[in-house]
């Protein structure tokens, strides 16, 4: 038995063949970042994703709460034990400022069924978060990954097999998720810890900074694959 081609995907939504993706119409693609409290890791990941996408796509970096669209991409976050209505941790804001990303207007959210139903791609901080999202149902298995797991899979996908940018970022994003899902059983993590982003809650700024660097390194190839545009030198 041979591994599937890196750029060849399988259907979203649990193989139902539905013409409508879980996030809604095909003119948008919703990315959901998930951690525990939605005050540290997932806010950092959400706002860095927005910042990097805006930079690659050449549009203003959005800072509105509740998700913002860039070329049809909508980026948001929630927590499995989310502190509903809570502000982002101060150290998380500080880390975002160091990257030049906008932390304003953020409000914590508890993960709800509707968030998973609407998401086209769910990226979690840990394997436990991934398991919790998948356990909610909604055919989430093929579109839910840990952040570092998704990065590992994306690195193995030949960009030439993805739709060209002329077809739009949304089409490219959908193809990327299908290709990653097809590769998941073939590219396993070298260790159990390799797919984890550890919780910095209550830790000093130096630890937050190390987590911010981990998230940045994991996001860079993902954003490059989504947009077809590498980071500026």
PDB file of N, CA and C in Angstrom, residues 26-105:
ATOM      1  N   UNK A  26     -18.829  28.818  -0.335  1.00  0.00           N
ATOM      2  CA  UNK A  26     -17.456  28.630  -0.781  1.00  0.00           C
ATOM      3  C   UNK A  26     -16.701  29.935  -0.976  1.00  0.00           C
ATOM      4  N   UNK A  27     -17.315  31.081  -0.707  1.00  0.00           N
ATOM      5  CA  UNK A  27     -16.590  32.334  -0.844  1.00  0.00           C
ATOM      6  C   UNK A  27     -15.889  32.730   0.446  1.00  0.00           C
ATOM      7  N   UNK A  28     -15.920  31.859   1.468  1.00  0.00           N
ATOM      8  CA  UNK A  28     -15.201  32.139   2.702  1.00  0.00           C
ATOM      9  C   UNK A  28     -14.628  30.851   3.270  1.00  0.00           C
ATOM     10  N   UNK A  29     -13.631  31.001   4.127  1.00  0.00           N
ATOM     11  CA  UNK A  29     -12.959  29.866   4.763  1.00  0.00           C
ATOM     12  C   UNK A  29     -12.630  30.288   6.182  1.00  0.00           C
ATOM     13  N   UNK A  30     -13.162  29.538   7.160  1.00  0.00           N
ATOM     14  CA  UNK A  30     -13.066  29.946   8.556  1.00  0.00           C
ATOM     15  C   UNK A  30     -12.040  29.081   9.294  1.00  0.00           C
ATOM     16  N   UNK A  31     -11.046  29.725   9.900  1.00  0.00           N
ATOM     17  CA  UNK A  31     -10.018  29.055  10.695  1.00  0.00           C
ATOM     18  C   UNK A  31     -10.311  29.321  12.166  1.00  0.00           C
ATOM     19  N   UNK A  32     -10.401  28.245  12.949  1.00  0.00           N
ATOM     20  CA  UNK A  32     -10.684  28.350  14.373  1.00  0.00           C
ATOM     21  C   UNK A  32      -9.503  27.821  15.178  1.00  0.00           C
ATOM     22  N   UNK A  33      -8.928  28.665  16.023  1.00  0.00           N
ATOM     23  CA  UNK A  33      -7.849  28.255  16.918  1.00  0.00           C
ATOM     24  C   UNK A  33      -8.438  27.942  18.287  1.00  0.00           C
ATOM     25  N   UNK A  34      -8.021  26.810  18.863  1.00  0.00           N
ATOM     26  CA  UNK A  34      -8.599  26.352  20.126  1.00  0.00           C
ATOM     27  C   UNK A  34      -7.512  26.050  21.144  1.00  0.00           C
ATOM     28  N   UNK A  35      -7.696  26.578  22.357  1.00  0.00           N
ATOM     29  CA  UNK A  35      -6.853  26.198  23.499  1.00  0.00           C
ATOM     30  C   UNK A  35      -7.791  25.982  24.688  1.00  0.00           C
ATOM     31  N   UNK A  36      -7.302  26.153  25.897  1.00  0.00           N
ATOM     32  CA  UNK A  36      -8.134  25.866  27.068  1.00  0.00           C
ATOM     33  C   UNK A  36      -8.966  27.084  27.487  1.00  0.00           C
ATOM     34  N   UNK A  37      -8.303  28.148  27.942  1.00  0.00           N
ATOM     35  CA  UNK A  37      -9.024  29.294  28.472  1.00  0.00           C
ATOM     36  C   UNK A  37      -9.341  30.369  27.466  1.00  0.00           C
ATOM     37  N   UNK A  38      -8.721  30.296  26.263  1.00  0.00           N
ATOM     38  CA  UNK A  38      -8.876  31.328  25.246  1.00  0.00           C
ATOM     39  C   UNK A  38      -8.441  32.694  25.757  1.00  0.00           C
ATOM     40  N   UNK A  39      -7.343  32.687  26.541  1.00  0.00           N
ATOM     41  CA  UNK A  39      -6.765  33.951  26.997  1.00  0.00           C
ATOM     42  C   UNK A  39      -5.257  34.007  26.765  1.00  0.00           C
ATOM     43  N   UNK A  40      -4.638  32.887  26.362  1.00  0.00           N
ATOM     44  CA  UNK A  40      -3.183  32.876  26.144  1.00  0.00           C
ATOM     45  C   UNK A  40      -2.829  32.346  24.759  1.00  0.00           C
ATOM     46  N   UNK A  41      -2.817  31.023  24.607  1.00  0.00           N
ATOM     47  CA  UNK A  41      -2.319  30.421  23.372  1.00  0.00           C
ATOM     48  C   UNK A  41      -3.194  30.714  22.150  1.00  0.00           C
ATOM     49  N   UNK A  42      -4.484  30.446  22.248  1.00  0.00           N
ATOM     50  CA  UNK A  42      -5.319  30.650  21.057  1.00  0.00           C
ATOM     51  C   UNK A  42      -5.467  32.125  20.675  1.00  0.00           C
ATOM     52  N   UNK A  43      -5.504  33.073  21.632  1.00  0.00           N
ATOM     53  CA  UNK A  43      -5.490  34.480  21.205  1.00  0.00           C
ATOM     54  C   UNK A  43      -4.192  34.867  20.485  1.00  0.00           C
ATOM     55  N   UNK A  44      -3.060  34.386  21.007  1.00  0.00           N
ATOM     56  CA  UNK A  44      -1.788  34.667  20.329  1.00  0.00           C
ATOM     57  C   UNK A  44      -1.820  34.097  18.921  1.00  0.00           C
ATOM     58  N   UNK A  45      -2.287  32.854  18.790  1.00  0.00           N
ATOM     59  CA  UNK A  45      -2.298  32.200  17.484  1.00  0.00           C
ATOM     60  C   UNK A  45      -3.275  32.879  16.539  1.00  0.00           C
ATOM     61  N   UNK A  46      -4.441  33.239  17.055  1.00  0.00           N
ATOM     62  CA  UNK A  46      -5.431  33.936  16.223  1.00  0.00           C
ATOM     63  C   UNK A  46      -4.873  35.241  15.675  1.00  0.00           C
ATOM     64  N   UNK A  47      -4.352  36.081  16.571  1.00  0.00           N
ATOM     65  CA  UNK A  47      -3.913  37.404  16.136  1.00  0.00           C
ATOM     66  C   UNK A  47      -2.631  37.346  15.301  1.00  0.00           C
ATOM     67  N   UNK A  48      -1.743  36.381  15.565  1.00  0.00           N
ATOM     68  CA  UNK A  48      -0.569  36.227  14.709  1.00  0.00           C
ATOM     69  C   UNK A  48      -0.979  35.740  13.325  1.00  0.00           C
ATOM     70  N   UNK A  49      -1.944  34.826  13.261  1.00  0.00           N
ATOM     71  CA  UNK A  49      -2.419  34.365  11.959  1.00  0.00           C
ATOM     72  C   UNK A  49      -2.975  35.530  11.158  1.00  0.00           C
ATOM     73  N   UNK A  50      -3.813  36.348  11.780  1.00  0.00           N
ATOM     74  CA  UNK A  50      -4.369  37.517  11.090  1.00  0.00           C
ATOM     75  C   UNK A  50      -3.262  38.457  10.621  1.00  0.00           C
ATOM     76  N   UNK A  51      -2.305  38.687  11.513  1.00  0.00           N
ATOM     77  CA  UNK A  51      -1.211  39.610  11.201  1.00  0.00           C
ATOM     78  C   UNK A  51      -0.390  39.108  10.014  1.00  0.00           C
ATOM     79  N   UNK A  52      -0.038  37.820  10.033  1.00  0.00           N
ATOM     80  CA  UNK A  52       0.788  37.262   8.964  1.00  0.00           C
ATOM     81  C   UNK A  52       0.018  37.183   7.650  1.00  0.00           C
ATOM     82  N   UNK A  53      -1.267  36.826   7.709  1.00  0.00           N
ATOM     83  CA  UNK A  53      -2.069  36.789   6.494  1.00  0.00           C
ATOM     84  C   UNK A  53      -2.192  38.177   5.880  1.00  0.00           C
ATOM     85  N   UNK A  54      -2.457  39.167   6.714  1.00  0.00           N
ATOM     86  CA  UNK A  54      -2.591  40.528   6.211  1.00  0.00           C
ATOM     87  C   UNK A  54      -1.302  40.995   5.548  1.00  0.00           C
ATOM     88  N   UNK A  55      -0.175  40.632   6.157  1.00  0.00           N
ATOM     89  CA  UNK A  55       1.121  41.011   5.603  1.00  0.00           C
ATOM     90  C   UNK A  55       1.357  40.350   4.247  1.00  0.00           C
ATOM     91  N   UNK A  56       1.060  39.053   4.145  1.00  0.00           N
ATOM     92  CA  UNK A  56       1.294  38.332   2.885  1.00  0.00           C
ATOM     93  C   UNK A  56       0.324  38.771   1.792  1.00  0.00           C
ATOM     94  N   UNK A  57      -0.912  39.059   2.188  1.00  0.00           N
ATOM     95  CA  UNK A  57      -1.931  39.412   1.198  1.00  0.00           C
ATOM     96  C   UNK A  57      -1.958  40.899   0.875  1.00  0.00           C
ATOM     97  N   UNK A  58      -1.170  41.694   1.634  1.00  0.00           N
ATOM     98  CA  UNK A  58      -1.075  43.113   1.358  1.00  0.00           C
ATOM     99  C   UNK A  58      -2.316  43.900   1.698  1.00  0.00           C
ATOM    100  N   UNK A  59      -2.997  43.492   2.787  1.00  0.00           N
ATOM    101  CA  UNK A  59      -4.178  44.229   3.227  1.00  0.00           C
ATOM    102  C   UNK A  59      -3.979  44.662   4.669  1.00  0.00           C
ATOM    103  N   UNK A  60      -4.737  45.646   5.138  1.00  0.00           N
ATOM    104  CA  UNK A  60      -4.577  46.110   6.518  1.00  0.00           C
ATOM    105  C   UNK A  60      -4.832  44.990   7.510  1.00  0.00           C
ATOM    106  N   UNK A  61      -4.028  44.955   8.574  1.00  0.00           N
ATOM    107  CA  UNK A  61      -4.210  43.932   9.603  1.00  0.00           C
ATOM    108  C   UNK A  61      -5.474  44.216  10.387  1.00  0.00           C
ATOM    109  N   UNK A  62      -6.452  43.292  10.368  1.00  0.00           N
ATOM    110  CA  UNK A  62      -7.699  43.523  11.092  1.00  0.00           C
ATOM    111  C   UNK A  62      -7.521  43.314  12.580  1.00  0.00           C
ATOM    112  N   UNK A  63      -8.248  44.049  13.381  1.00  0.00           N
ATOM    113  CA  UNK A  63      -8.150  43.889  14.819  1.00  0.00           C
ATOM    114  C   UNK A  63      -9.487  43.738  15.498  1.00  0.00           C
ATOM    115  N   UNK A  64     -10.537  43.470  14.725  1.00  0.00           N
ATOM    116  CA  UNK A  64     -11.866  43.371  15.293  1.00  0.00           C
ATOM    117  C   UNK A  64     -12.077  42.026  15.955  1.00  0.00           C
ATOM    118  N   UNK A  65     -12.797  42.019  17.059  1.00  0.00           N
ATOM    119  CA  UNK A  65     -13.132  40.770  17.732  1.00  0.00           C
ATOM    120  C   UNK A  65     -14.149  40.006  16.901  1.00  0.00           C
ATOM    121  N   UNK A  66     -14.152  38.672  17.106  1.00  0.00           N
ATOM    122  CA  UNK A  66     -15.163  37.856  16.449  1.00  0.00           C
ATOM    123  C   UNK A  66     -14.808  37.426  15.051  1.00  0.00           C
ATOM    124  N   UNK A  67     -13.560  37.612  14.637  1.00  0.00           N
ATOM    125  CA  UNK A  67     -13.145  37.135  13.327  1.00  0.00           C
ATOM    126  C   UNK A  67     -13.112  38.252  12.303  1.00  0.00           C
ATOM    127  N   UNK A  68     -12.126  38.206  11.420  1.00  0.00           N
ATOM    128  CA  UNK A  68     -12.023  39.201  10.360  1.00  0.00           C
ATOM    129  C   UNK A  68     -11.626  38.497   9.078  1.00  0.00           C
ATOM    130  N   UNK A  69     -12.129  38.984   7.954  1.00  0.00           N
ATOM    131  CA  UNK A  69     -11.921  38.329   6.673  1.00  0.00           C
ATOM    132  C   UNK A  69     -10.788  38.974   5.903  1.00  0.00           C
ATOM    133  N   UNK A  70      -9.912  38.153   5.338  1.00  0.00           N
ATOM    134  CA  UNK A  70      -8.823  38.592   4.487  1.00  0.00           C
ATOM    135  C   UNK A  70      -8.826  37.703   3.259  1.00  0.00           C
ATOM    136  N   UNK A  71      -9.285  38.222   2.148  1.00  0.00           N
ATOM    137  CA  UNK A  71      -9.372  37.406   0.954  1.00  0.00           C
ATOM    138  C   UNK A  71     -10.338  36.253   1.114  1.00  0.00           C
ATOM    139  N   UNK A  72     -11.313  36.393   2.012  1.00  0.00           N
ATOM    140  CA  UNK A  72     -12.257  35.320   2.271  1.00  0.00           C
ATOM    141  C   UNK A  72     -11.889  34.455   3.454  1.00  0.00           C
ATOM    142  N   UNK A  73     -10.698  34.656   4.022  1.00  0.00           N
ATOM    143  CA  UNK A  73     -10.276  33.899   5.198  1.00  0.00           C
ATOM    144  C   UNK A  73     -10.758  34.608   6.459  1.00  0.00           C
ATOM    145  N   UNK A  74     -11.374  33.859   7.359  1.00  0.00           N
ATOM    146  CA  UNK A  74     -11.871  34.388   8.626  1.00  0.00           C
ATOM    147  C   UNK A  74     -11.153  33.652   9.741  1.00  0.00           C
ATOM    148  N   UNK A  75     -10.521  34.384  10.650  1.00  0.00           N
ATOM    149  CA  UNK A  75      -9.696  33.782  11.701  1.00  0.00           C
ATOM    150  C   UNK A  75     -10.262  34.152  13.062  1.00  0.00           C
ATOM    151  N   UNK A  76     -10.520  33.143  13.899  1.00  0.00           N
ATOM    152  CA  UNK A  76     -11.073  33.378  15.222  1.00  0.00           C
ATOM    153  C   UNK A  76     -10.559  32.321  16.189  1.00  0.00           C
ATOM    154  N   UNK A  77     -11.013  32.370  17.446  1.00  0.00           N
ATOM    155  CA  UNK A  77     -10.532  31.422  18.445  1.00  0.00           C
ATOM    156  C   UNK A  77     -11.583  31.210  19.519  1.00  0.00           C
ATOM    157  N   UNK A  78     -11.375  30.147  20.310  1.00  0.00           N
ATOM    158  CA  UNK A  78     -12.258  29.823  21.431  1.00  0.00           C
ATOM    159  C   UNK A  78     -11.503  28.867  22.350  1.00  0.00           C
ATOM    160  N   UNK A  79     -12.066  28.633  23.544  1.00  0.00           N
ATOM    161  CA  UNK A  79     -11.409  27.756  24.521  1.00  0.00           C
ATOM    162  C   UNK A  79     -12.323  26.651  24.998  1.00  0.00           C
ATOM    163  N   UNK A  80     -11.771  25.450  25.191  1.00  0.00           N
ATOM    164  CA  UNK A  80     -12.580  24.328  25.660  1.00  0.00           C
ATOM    165  C   UNK A  80     -13.134  24.591  27.058  1.00  0.00           C
ATOM    166  N   UNK A  81     -12.409  25.393  27.855  1.00  0.00           N
ATOM    167  CA  UNK A  81     -12.891  25.917  29.133  1.00  0.00           C
ATOM    168  C   UNK A  81     -12.760  27.433  29.070  1.00  0.00           C
ATOM    169  N   UNK A  82     -13.269  27.987  27.994  1.00  0.00           N
ATOM    170  CA  UNK A  82     -13.040  29.387  27.701  1.00  0.00           C
ATOM    171  C   UNK A  82     -13.574  30.342  28.752  1.00  0.00           C
ATOM    172  N   UNK A  83     -12.779  31.367  29.043  1.00  0.00           N
ATOM    173  CA  UNK A  83     -13.193  32.424  29.961  1.00  0.00           C
ATOM    174  C   UNK A  83     -14.045  33.418  29.178  1.00  0.00           C
ATOM    175  N   UNK A  84     -15.335  33.124  29.098  1.00  0.00           N
ATOM    176  CA  UNK A  84     -16.255  33.914  28.286  1.00  0.00           C
ATOM    177  C   UNK A  84     -16.197  35.387  28.693  1.00  0.00           C
ATOM    178  N   UNK A  85     -15.909  36.244  27.712  1.00  0.00           N
ATOM    179  CA  UNK A  85     -15.880  37.674  27.939  1.00  0.00           C
ATOM    180  C   UNK A  85     -14.615  38.211  28.565  1.00  0.00           C
ATOM    181  N   UNK A  86     -13.641  37.326  28.844  1.00  0.00           N
ATOM    182  CA  UNK A  86     -12.409  37.757  29.512  1.00  0.00           C
ATOM    183  C   UNK A  86     -11.441  38.404  28.530  1.00  0.00           C
ATOM    184  N   UNK A  87     -10.614  39.323  29.017  1.00  0.00           N
ATOM    185  CA  UNK A  87      -9.586  39.897  28.151  1.00  0.00           C
ATOM    186  C   UNK A  87      -8.422  38.920  27.969  1.00  0.00           C
ATOM    187  N   UNK A  88      -7.623  39.177  27.001  1.00  0.00           N
ATOM    188  CA  UNK A  88      -6.404  38.415  26.797  1.00  0.00           C
ATOM    189  C   UNK A  88      -5.442  38.656  27.950  1.00  0.00           C
ATOM    190  N   UNK A  89      -4.649  37.634  28.301  1.00  0.00           N
ATOM    191  CA  UNK A  89      -3.636  37.816  29.335  1.00  0.00           C
ATOM    192  C   UNK A  89      -2.648  38.915  28.918  1.00  0.00           C
ATOM    193  N   UNK A  90      -2.201  39.687  29.900  1.00  0.00           N
ATOM    194  CA  UNK A  90      -1.306  40.820  29.621  1.00  0.00           C
ATOM    195  C   UNK A  90      -0.028  40.372  28.939  1.00  0.00           C
ATOM    196  N   UNK A  91       0.522  39.242  29.358  1.00  0.00           N
ATOM    197  CA  UNK A  91       1.756  38.755  28.729  1.00  0.00           C
ATOM    198  C   UNK A  91       1.520  38.325  27.285  1.00  0.00           C
ATOM    199  N   UNK A  92       0.327  37.811  27.014  1.00  0.00           N
ATOM    200  CA  UNK A  92      -0.002  37.461  25.631  1.00  0.00           C
ATOM    201  C   UNK A  92      -0.063  38.717  24.769  1.00  0.00           C
ATOM    202  N   UNK A  93      -0.663  39.768  25.294  1.00  0.00           N
ATOM    203  CA  UNK A  93      -0.691  41.044  24.578  1.00  0.00           C
ATOM    204  C   UNK A  93       0.723  41.560  24.321  1.00  0.00           C
ATOM    205  N   UNK A  94       1.582  41.428  25.318  1.00  0.00           N
ATOM    206  CA  UNK A  94       2.960  41.900  25.176  1.00  0.00           C
ATOM    207  C   UNK A  94       3.687  41.145  24.062  1.00  0.00           C
ATOM    208  N   UNK A  95       3.463  39.838  23.987  1.00  0.00           N
ATOM    209  CA  UNK A  95       4.109  39.041  22.942  1.00  0.00           C
ATOM    210  C   UNK A  95       3.611  39.449  21.566  1.00  0.00           C
ATOM    211  N   UNK A  96       2.320  39.673  21.446  1.00  0.00           N
ATOM    212  CA  UNK A  96       1.783  40.119  20.163  1.00  0.00           C
ATOM    213  C   UNK A  96       2.369  41.463  19.755  1.00  0.00           C
ATOM    214  N   UNK A  97       2.539  42.345  20.725  1.00  0.00           N
ATOM    215  CA  UNK A  97       3.140  43.650  20.424  1.00  0.00           C
ATOM    216  C   UNK A  97       4.559  43.492  19.902  1.00  0.00           C
ATOM    217  N   UNK A  98       5.295  42.521  20.439  1.00  0.00           N
ATOM    218  CA  UNK A  98       6.665  42.295  19.968  1.00  0.00           C
ATOM    219  C   UNK A  98       6.693  41.846  18.515  1.00  0.00           C
ATOM    220  N   UNK A  99       5.637  41.162  18.079  1.00  0.00           N
ATOM    221  CA  UNK A  99       5.538  40.741  16.678  1.00  0.00           C
ATOM    222  C   UNK A  99       4.885  41.802  15.799  1.00  0.00           C
ATOM    223  N   UNK A 100       4.450  42.897  16.405  1.00  0.00           N
ATOM    224  CA  UNK A 100       3.774  43.936  15.645  1.00  0.00           C
ATOM    225  C   UNK A 100       2.326  43.620  15.340  1.00  0.00           C
ATOM    226  N   UNK A 101       1.756  42.646  16.054  1.00  0.00           N
ATOM    227  CA  UNK A 101       0.370  42.239  15.815  1.00  0.00           C
ATOM    228  C   UNK A 101      -0.573  42.993  16.741  1.00  0.00           C
ATOM    229  N   UNK A 102      -1.819  43.109  16.331  1.00  0.00           N
ATOM    230  CA  UNK A 102      -2.830  43.877  17.046  1.00  0.00           C
ATOM    231  C   UNK A 102      -3.591  42.987  18.020  1.00  0.00           C
ATOM    232  N   UNK A 103      -3.568  43.344  19.302  1.00  0.00           N
ATOM    233  CA  UNK A 103      -4.291  42.583  20.327  1.00  0.00           C
ATOM    234  C   UNK A 103      -5.591  43.253  20.736  1.00  0.00           C
ATOM    235  N   UNK A 104      -5.916  44.389  20.141  1.00  0.00           N
ATOM    236  CA  UNK A 104      -7.054  45.173  20.607  1.00  0.00           C
ATOM    237  C   UNK A 104      -8.383  44.485  20.321  1.00  0.00           C
ATOM    238  N   UNK A 105      -9.347  44.729  21.201  1.00  0.00           N
ATOM    239  CA  UNK A 105     -10.706  44.260  20.984  1.00  0.00           C
ATOM    240  C   UNK A 105     -10.939  42.798  21.248  1.00  0.00           C
TER     241      UNK A 105
END
